[in-house]
Short mmCIF file of C-alpha atoms and ligand atoms in Angstrom, two decimals:
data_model
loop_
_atom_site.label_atom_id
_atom_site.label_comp_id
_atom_site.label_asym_id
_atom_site.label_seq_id
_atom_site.Cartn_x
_atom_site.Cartn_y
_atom_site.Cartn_z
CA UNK J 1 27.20 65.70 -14.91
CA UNK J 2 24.36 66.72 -17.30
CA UNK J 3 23.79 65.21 -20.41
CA UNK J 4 22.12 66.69 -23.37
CA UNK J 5 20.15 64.69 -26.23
CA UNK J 6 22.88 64.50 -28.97
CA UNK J 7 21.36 65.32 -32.41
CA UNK J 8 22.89 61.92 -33.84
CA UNK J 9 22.85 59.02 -31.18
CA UNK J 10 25.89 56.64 -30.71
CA UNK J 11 26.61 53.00 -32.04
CA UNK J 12 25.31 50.41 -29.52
CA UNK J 13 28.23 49.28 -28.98
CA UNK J 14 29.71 52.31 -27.76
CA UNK J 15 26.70 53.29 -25.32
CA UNK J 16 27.10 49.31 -24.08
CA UNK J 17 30.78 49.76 -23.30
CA UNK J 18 29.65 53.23 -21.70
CA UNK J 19 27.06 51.83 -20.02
CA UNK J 20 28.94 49.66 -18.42
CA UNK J 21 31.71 51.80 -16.87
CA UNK J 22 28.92 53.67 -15.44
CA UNK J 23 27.03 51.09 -13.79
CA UNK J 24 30.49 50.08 -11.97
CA UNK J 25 30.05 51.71 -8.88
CA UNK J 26 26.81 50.11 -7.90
CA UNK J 27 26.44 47.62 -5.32
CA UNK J 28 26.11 44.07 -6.95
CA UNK J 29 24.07 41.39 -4.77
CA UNK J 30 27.11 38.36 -5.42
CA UNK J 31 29.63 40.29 -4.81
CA UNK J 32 27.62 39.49 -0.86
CA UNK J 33 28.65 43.30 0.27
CA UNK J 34 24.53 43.64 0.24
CA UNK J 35 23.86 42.80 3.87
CA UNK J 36 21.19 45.47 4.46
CA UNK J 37 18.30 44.99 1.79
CA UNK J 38 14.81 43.14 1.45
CA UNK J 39 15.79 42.68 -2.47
CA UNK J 40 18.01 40.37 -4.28
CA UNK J 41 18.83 39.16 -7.45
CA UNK J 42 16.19 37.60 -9.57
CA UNK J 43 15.61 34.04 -10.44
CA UNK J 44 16.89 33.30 -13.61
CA UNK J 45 13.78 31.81 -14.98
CA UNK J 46 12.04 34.78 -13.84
CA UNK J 47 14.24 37.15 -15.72
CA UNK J 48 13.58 34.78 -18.64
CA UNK J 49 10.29 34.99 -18.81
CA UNK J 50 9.98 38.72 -17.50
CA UNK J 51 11.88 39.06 -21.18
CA UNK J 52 9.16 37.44 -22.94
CA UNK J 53 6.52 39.32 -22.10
CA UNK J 54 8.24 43.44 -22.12
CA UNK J 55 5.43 44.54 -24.44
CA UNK J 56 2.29 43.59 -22.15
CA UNK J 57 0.42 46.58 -20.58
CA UNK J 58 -2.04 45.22 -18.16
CA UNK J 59 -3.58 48.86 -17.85
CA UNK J 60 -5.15 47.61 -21.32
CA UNK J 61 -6.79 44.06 -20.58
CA UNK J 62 -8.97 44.47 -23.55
CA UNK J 63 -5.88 44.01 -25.78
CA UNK J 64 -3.85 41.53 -23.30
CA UNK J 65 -6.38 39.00 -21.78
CA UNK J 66 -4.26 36.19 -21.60
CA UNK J 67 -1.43 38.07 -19.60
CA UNK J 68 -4.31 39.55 -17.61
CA UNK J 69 -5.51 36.01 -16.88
CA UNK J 70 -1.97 35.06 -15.91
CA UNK J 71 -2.09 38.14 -13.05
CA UNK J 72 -4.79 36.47 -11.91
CA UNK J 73 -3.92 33.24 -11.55
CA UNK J 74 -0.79 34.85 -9.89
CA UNK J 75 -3.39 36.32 -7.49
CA UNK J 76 -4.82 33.22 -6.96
CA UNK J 77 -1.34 31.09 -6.28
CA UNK J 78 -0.72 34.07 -3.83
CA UNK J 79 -3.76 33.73 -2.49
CA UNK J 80 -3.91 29.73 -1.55
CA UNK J 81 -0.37 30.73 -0.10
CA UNK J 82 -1.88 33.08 2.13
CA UNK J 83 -5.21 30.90 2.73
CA UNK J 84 -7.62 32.36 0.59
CA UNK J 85 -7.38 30.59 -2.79
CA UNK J 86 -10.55 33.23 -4.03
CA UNK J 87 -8.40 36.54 -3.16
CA UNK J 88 -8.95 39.46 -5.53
CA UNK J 89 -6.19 41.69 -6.03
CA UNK J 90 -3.07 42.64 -8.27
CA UNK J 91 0.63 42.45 -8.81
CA UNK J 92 1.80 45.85 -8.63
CA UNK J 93 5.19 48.34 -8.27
CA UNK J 94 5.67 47.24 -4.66
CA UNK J 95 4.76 47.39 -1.13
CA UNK J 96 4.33 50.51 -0.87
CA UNK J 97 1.63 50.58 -4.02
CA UNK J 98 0.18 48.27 -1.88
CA UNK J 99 0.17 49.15 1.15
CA UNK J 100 -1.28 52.45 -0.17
CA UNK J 101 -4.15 50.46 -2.52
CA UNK J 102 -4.99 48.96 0.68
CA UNK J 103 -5.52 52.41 2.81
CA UNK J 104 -7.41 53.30 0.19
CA UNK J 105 -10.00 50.73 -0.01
CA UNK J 106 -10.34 51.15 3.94
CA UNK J 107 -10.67 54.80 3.32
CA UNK J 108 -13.75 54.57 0.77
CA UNK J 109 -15.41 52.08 2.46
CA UNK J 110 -15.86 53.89 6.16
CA UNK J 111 -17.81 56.52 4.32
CA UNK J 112 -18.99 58.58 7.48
CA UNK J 113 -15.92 57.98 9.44
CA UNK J 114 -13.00 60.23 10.13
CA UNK J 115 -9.88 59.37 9.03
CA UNK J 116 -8.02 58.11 11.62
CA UNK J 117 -5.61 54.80 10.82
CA UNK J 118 -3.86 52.58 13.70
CA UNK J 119 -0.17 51.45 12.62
CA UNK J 120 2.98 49.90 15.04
CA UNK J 121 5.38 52.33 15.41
CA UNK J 122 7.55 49.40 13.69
CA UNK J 123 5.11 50.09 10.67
CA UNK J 124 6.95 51.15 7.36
CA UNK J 125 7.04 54.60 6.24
CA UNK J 126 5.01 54.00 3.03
CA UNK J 127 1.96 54.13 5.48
CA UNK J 128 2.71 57.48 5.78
CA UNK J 129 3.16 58.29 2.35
CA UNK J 130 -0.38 56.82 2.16
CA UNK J 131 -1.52 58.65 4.99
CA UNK J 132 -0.31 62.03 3.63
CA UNK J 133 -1.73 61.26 -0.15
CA UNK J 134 -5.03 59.95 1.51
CA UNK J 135 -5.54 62.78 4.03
CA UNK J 136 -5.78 60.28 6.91
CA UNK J 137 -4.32 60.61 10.53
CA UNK J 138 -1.65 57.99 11.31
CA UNK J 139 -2.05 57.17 14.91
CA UNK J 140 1.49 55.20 15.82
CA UNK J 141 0.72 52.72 18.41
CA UNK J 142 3.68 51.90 20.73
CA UNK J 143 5.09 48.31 20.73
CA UNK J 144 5.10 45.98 23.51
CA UNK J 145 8.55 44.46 24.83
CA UNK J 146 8.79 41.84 21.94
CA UNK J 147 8.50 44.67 19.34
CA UNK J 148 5.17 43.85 18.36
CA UNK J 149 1.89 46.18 18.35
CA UNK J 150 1.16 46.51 21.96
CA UNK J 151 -2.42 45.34 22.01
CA UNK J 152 -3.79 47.24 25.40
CA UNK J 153 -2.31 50.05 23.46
CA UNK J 154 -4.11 49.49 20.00
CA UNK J 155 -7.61 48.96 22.24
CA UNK J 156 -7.05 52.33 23.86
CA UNK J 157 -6.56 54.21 20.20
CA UNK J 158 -9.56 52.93 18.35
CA UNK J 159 -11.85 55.93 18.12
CA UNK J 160 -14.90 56.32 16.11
CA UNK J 161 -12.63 58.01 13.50
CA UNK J 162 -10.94 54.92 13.03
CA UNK J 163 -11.14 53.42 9.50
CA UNK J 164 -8.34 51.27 9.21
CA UNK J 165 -6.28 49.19 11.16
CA UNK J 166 -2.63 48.16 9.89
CA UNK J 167 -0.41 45.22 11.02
CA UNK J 168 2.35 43.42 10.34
CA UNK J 169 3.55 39.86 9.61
CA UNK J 170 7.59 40.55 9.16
CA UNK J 171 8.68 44.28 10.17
CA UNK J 172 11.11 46.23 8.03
CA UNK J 173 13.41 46.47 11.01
CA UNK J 174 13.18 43.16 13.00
CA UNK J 175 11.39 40.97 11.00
CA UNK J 176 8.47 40.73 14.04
CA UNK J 177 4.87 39.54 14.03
CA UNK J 178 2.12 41.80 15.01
CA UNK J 179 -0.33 39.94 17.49
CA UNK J 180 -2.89 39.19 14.61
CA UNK J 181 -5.63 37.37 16.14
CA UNK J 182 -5.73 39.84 18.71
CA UNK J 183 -5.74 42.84 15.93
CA UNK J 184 -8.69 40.81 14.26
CA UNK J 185 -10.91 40.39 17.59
CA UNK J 186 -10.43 44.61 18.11
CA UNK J 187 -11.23 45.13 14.32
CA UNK J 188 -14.46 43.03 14.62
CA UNK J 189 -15.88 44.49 17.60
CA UNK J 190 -15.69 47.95 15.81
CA UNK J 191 -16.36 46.64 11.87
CA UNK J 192 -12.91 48.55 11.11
CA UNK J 193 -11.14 47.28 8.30
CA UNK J 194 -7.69 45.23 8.90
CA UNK J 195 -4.80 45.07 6.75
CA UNK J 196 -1.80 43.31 7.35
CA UNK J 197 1.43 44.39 5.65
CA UNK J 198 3.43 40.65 4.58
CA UNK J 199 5.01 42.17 2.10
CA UNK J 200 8.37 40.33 3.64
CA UNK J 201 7.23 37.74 5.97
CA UNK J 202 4.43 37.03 3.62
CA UNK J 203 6.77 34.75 1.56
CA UNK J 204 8.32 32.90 4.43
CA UNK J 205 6.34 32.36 7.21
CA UNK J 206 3.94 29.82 5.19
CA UNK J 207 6.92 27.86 4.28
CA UNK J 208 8.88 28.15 7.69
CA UNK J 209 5.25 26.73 9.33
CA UNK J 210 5.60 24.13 6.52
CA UNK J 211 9.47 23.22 7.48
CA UNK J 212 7.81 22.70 11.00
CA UNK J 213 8.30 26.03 12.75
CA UNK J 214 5.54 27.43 14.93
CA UNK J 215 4.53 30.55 12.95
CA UNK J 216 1.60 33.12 14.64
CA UNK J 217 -1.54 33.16 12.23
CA UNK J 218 -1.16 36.37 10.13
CA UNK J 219 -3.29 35.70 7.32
CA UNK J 220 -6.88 35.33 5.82
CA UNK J 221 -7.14 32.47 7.92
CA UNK J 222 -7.75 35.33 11.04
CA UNK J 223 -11.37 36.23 10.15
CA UNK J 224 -10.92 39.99 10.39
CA UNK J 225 -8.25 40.57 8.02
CA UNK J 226 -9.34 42.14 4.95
CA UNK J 227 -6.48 42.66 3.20
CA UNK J 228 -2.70 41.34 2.84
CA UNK J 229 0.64 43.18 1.45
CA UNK J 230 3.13 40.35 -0.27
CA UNK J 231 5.81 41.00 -2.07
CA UNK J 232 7.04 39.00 -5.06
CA UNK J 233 9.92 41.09 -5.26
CA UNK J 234 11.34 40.60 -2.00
CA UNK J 235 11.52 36.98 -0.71
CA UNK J 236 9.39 36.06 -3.71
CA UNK J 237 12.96 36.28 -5.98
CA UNK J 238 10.98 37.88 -8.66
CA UNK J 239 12.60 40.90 -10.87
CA UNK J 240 11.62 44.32 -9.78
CA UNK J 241 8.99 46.32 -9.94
CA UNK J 242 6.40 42.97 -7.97
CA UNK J 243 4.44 43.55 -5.07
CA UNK J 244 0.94 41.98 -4.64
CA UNK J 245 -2.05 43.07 -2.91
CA UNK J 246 -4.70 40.46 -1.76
CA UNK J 247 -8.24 41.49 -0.73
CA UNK J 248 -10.56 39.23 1.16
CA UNK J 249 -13.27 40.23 -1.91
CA UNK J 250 -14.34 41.98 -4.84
CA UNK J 251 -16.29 44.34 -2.89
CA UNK J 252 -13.05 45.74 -1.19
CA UNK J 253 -10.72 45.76 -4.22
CA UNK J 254 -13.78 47.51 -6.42
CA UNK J 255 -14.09 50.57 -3.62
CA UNK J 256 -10.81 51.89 -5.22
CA UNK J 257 -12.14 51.76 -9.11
CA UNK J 258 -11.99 54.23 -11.52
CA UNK J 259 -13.59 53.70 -15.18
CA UNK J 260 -10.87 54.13 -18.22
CA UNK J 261 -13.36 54.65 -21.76
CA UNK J 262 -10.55 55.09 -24.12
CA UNK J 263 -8.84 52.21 -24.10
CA UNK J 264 -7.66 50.41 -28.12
CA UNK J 265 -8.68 46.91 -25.99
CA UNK J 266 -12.08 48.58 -24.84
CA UNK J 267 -12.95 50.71 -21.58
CA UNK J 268 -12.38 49.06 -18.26
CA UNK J 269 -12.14 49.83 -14.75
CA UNK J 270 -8.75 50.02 -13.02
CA UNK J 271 -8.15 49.33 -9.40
CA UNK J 272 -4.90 50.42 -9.39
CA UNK J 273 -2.97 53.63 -9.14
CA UNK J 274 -1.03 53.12 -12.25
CA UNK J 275 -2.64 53.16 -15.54
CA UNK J 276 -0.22 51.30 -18.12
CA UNK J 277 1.54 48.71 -15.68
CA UNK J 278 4.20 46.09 -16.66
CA UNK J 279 2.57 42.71 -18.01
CA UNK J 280 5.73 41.60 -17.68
CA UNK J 281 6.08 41.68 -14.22
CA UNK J 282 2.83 39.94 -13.28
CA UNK J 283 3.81 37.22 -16.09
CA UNK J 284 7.15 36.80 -14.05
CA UNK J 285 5.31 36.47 -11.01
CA UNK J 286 3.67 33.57 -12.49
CA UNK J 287 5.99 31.75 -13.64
CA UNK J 288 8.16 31.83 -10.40
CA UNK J 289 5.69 30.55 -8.67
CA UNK J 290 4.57 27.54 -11.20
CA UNK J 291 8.09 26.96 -11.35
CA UNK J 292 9.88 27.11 -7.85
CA UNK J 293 6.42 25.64 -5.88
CA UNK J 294 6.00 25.24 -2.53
CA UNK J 295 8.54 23.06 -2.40
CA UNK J 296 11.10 25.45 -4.33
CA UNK J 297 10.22 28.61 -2.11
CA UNK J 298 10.46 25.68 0.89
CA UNK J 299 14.08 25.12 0.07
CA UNK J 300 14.60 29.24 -0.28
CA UNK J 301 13.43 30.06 3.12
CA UNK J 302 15.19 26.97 4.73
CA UNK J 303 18.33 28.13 3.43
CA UNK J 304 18.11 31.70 4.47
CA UNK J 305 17.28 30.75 7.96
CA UNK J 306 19.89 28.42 8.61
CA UNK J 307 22.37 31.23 7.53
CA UNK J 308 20.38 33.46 9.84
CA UNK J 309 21.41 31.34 12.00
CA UNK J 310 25.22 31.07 11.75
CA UNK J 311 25.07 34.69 11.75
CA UNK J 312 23.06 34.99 15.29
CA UNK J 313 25.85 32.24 16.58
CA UNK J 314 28.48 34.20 15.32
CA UNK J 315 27.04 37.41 16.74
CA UNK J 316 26.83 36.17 19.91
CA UNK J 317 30.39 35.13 20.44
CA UNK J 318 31.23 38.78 19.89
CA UNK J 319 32.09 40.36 22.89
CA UNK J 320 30.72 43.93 22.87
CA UNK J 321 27.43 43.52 20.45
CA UNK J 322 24.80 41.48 20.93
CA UNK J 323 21.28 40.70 19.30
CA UNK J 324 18.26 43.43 19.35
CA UNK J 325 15.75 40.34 19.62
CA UNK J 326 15.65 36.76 18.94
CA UNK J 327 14.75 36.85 15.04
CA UNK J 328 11.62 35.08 13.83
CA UNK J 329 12.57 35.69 10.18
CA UNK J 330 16.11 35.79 8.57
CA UNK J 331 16.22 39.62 9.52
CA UNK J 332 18.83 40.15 12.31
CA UNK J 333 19.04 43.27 14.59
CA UNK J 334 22.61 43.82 16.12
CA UNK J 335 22.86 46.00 18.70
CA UNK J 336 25.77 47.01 21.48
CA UNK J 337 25.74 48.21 25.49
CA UNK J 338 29.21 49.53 25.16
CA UNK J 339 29.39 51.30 21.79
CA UNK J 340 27.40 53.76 19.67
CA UNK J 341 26.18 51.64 16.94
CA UNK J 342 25.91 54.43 14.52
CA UNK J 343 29.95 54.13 15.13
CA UNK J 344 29.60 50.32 13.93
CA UNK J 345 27.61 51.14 11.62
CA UNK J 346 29.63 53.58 9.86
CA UNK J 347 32.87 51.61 9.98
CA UNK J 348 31.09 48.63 8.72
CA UNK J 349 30.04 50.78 5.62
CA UNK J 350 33.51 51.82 5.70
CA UNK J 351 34.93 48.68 5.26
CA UNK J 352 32.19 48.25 2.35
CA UNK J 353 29.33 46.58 4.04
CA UNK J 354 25.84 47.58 3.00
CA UNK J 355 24.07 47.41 6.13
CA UNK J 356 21.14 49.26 7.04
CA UNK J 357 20.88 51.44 10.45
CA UNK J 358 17.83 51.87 12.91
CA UNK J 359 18.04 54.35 15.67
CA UNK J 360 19.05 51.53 17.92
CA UNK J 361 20.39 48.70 16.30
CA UNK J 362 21.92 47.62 12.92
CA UNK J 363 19.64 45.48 10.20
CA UNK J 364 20.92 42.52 8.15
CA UNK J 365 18.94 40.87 6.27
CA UNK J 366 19.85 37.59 4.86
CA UNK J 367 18.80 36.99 1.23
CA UNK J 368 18.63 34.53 -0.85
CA UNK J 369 21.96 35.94 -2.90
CA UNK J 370 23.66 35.49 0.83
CA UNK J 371 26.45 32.90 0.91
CA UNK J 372 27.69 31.25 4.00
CA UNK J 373 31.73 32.79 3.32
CA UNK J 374 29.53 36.37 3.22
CA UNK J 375 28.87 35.40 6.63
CA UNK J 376 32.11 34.65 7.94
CA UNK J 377 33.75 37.56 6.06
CA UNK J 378 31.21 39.93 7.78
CA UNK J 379 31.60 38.63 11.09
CA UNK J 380 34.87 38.97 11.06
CA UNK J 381 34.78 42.58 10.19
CA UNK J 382 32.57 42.89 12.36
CA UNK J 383 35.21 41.86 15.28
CA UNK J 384 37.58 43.87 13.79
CA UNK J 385 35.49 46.65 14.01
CA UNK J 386 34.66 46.58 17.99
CA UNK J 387 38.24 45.74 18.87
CA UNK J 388 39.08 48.84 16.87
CA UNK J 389 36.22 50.82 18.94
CA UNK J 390 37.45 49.40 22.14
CA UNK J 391 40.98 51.14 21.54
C1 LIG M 1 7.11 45.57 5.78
C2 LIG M 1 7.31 46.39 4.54
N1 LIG M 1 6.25 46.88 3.90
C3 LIG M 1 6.37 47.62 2.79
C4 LIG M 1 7.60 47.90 2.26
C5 LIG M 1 7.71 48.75 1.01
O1 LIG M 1 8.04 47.95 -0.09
P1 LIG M 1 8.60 48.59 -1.43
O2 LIG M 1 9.96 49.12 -1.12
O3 LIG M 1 8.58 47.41 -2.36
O4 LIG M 1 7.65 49.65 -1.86
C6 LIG M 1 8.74 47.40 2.88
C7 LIG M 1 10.07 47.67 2.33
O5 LIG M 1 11.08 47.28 2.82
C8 LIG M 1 8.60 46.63 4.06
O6 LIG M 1 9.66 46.17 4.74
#
């Protein structure tokens, strides 16, 4: 239905109570039906101190230099998370901001080069938003048989034209690891710029090396990566709109700047493609992660996993599906020889399961908001649902 501006508003009261018969039908992350998304809710001391700081713009720094500081000691926390302590960078709307800041950067610096940029096929599809705002050529590089970037292939692709080279530490689908050392040693050779898109796994794999896991190096630790995707807002339980870009330096991040002269807190540069950009979010950011710690996010990830793993048990004592891959991350492909799993898919939706479906398999991902009775519940609907296909 749509709503015209009435010439005399309504009590609060009344839009509250309206407000809130509207907002029934969405999807709430404890009622645990949210089995499909890389979001979840916020950390109650984030949402508290989001709340505090509503009014900061840090598209003006002039006039907010303390919550400007604050992004950047969120930078730097990020940074010493991803081993680089001195990263430059911001918080911003998301990954895809990011992922787009960093095609950017790549794009102004390779001044004489054509436009060409390497990505997995597993890549997410805000590279080619980027691609298409940019006016660069995606070249989709096929995956070897652990769904990673197929490194033979990636060696083959680099041209002359190629500017940038993307990949990734936790892909939307599977939750995989690109072969990053390898992506570094091809960058190097040919002075192209890396970026690797964490903007999942960037806020678990430190802490699942730390709980003793053997985790691939994806981060400024490999010498040729010059820029990394994380995202607060995902695994980072901060409130939405967080993502975080990290460059290696100040060089990189400053290719993308554009000078702002009329600001009330005095002209600046932005590197950034928003102009006024929530304070309040960066603030949040930063108060997470003073708060929660390595040892808070430690417990977070250790949780997750060990669900991940009652899930992948219970999975495969279900005759008739069976797991895409082995996960890495708490992201779990489920996949079937003997049905159509757009079928399971669509009954599991049916039965009120927000899962999310790949042209092969289906995608849960298990969040923080994830409880282990979400788990049975879902597995058991799960069954259900392939005894039901079987006839
Ligand atoms: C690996 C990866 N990169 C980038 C993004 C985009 O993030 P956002 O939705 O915050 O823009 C996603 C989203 O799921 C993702 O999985």
């Amino acid at each position: 239905m749509r709503m015209k501006l009435f010439e005399k508003g309504l009590p609060e009261r009344a839009v509250l109570r309206k407000l809130e018969s509207e907002l029934k039908e969405d999807f709430t992350y404890d009622s645990g039906r949210i089995l499909g998304s890389m979001c979840t809710s916020p950390h109650e001391f984030a949402r508290h101190v989001y709340m505090k700081s509503l009014e900061k713009n840090l598209g003006d720094p002039g006039l907010f230099c303390a919550a400007t500081q604050l992004e950047r000691e969120a930078i730097g926390m990020l940074g010493s998370l991803l081993s680089h302590p001195n990263a430059y960078g911001h918080i911003v709307s998301g990954g895809t901001e990011a992922n787009i800041l960093a095609l950017w950067a790549a794009r102004n610096l390779a001044k004489n080069r054509q436009r060409e940029v390497l990505v997995p096929v597993s890549a997410h599809c805000s590279f080619d938003k980027a691609a298409n705002l940019l006016g660069l050529k995606l070249i989709k590089v096929k995956l070897n048989d652990r769904f990673q970037m197929n490194i033979k292939e990636a060696e083959k692709a680099v041209t002359e034209n190629t500017v940038a080279i993307v990949g990734v530490a936790g892909t939307t689908g599977l939750g995989v690891v690109d072969p990053v050392n390898e992506l570094s040693e091809i960058a190097l050779d040919h002075d192209i710029f890396l970026h690797i898109d964490a903007a999942f796994g960037g806020f678990v794999l430190p802490f699942l090396e730390e709980l003793g896991s053997n985790v691939p190096d994806f981060d400024f630790r490999v010498p040729g990566v010059c820029s990394v995707t994380v995202d607060p807002h995902k695994m980072g339980l901060a409130p939405i709109p967080a993502g975080g870009i990290l460059f290696r330096n100040e060089e990189m991040m400053r290719s993308i700047s554009t000078n702002v002269p009329y600001l009330a807190g005095g002209g600046t540069d932005h590197t950034t493609i928003l102009g006024t950009r929530s304070g309040a979010s960066a603030v949040a950011v930063w108060g997470l992660l003073m708060h929660l710690g390595r040892q808070g996010y430690r417990g977070v990830v250790g949780r997750c996993m060990r669900l991940t793993s009652k899930l992948v048990e219970g999975i495969r004592r279900i005759n008739g599906v069976n797991l895409k891959t082995r996960p890495t991350l708490n992201i779990v492909g489920i996949t079937s020889n003997e049905f159509d799993i757009e079928l399971v898919a669509e009954e599991l939706r049916r039965m009120g399961w927000a899962v999310s479906l790949f042209p092969s398999y289906i995608r849960v991902v298990i969040m923080p908001h994830v409880e282990p009775s979400h788990i049975q519940h879902f597995l058991q609907d799960l069954k259900e649902t392939v005894e039901k296909l079987r006839g």
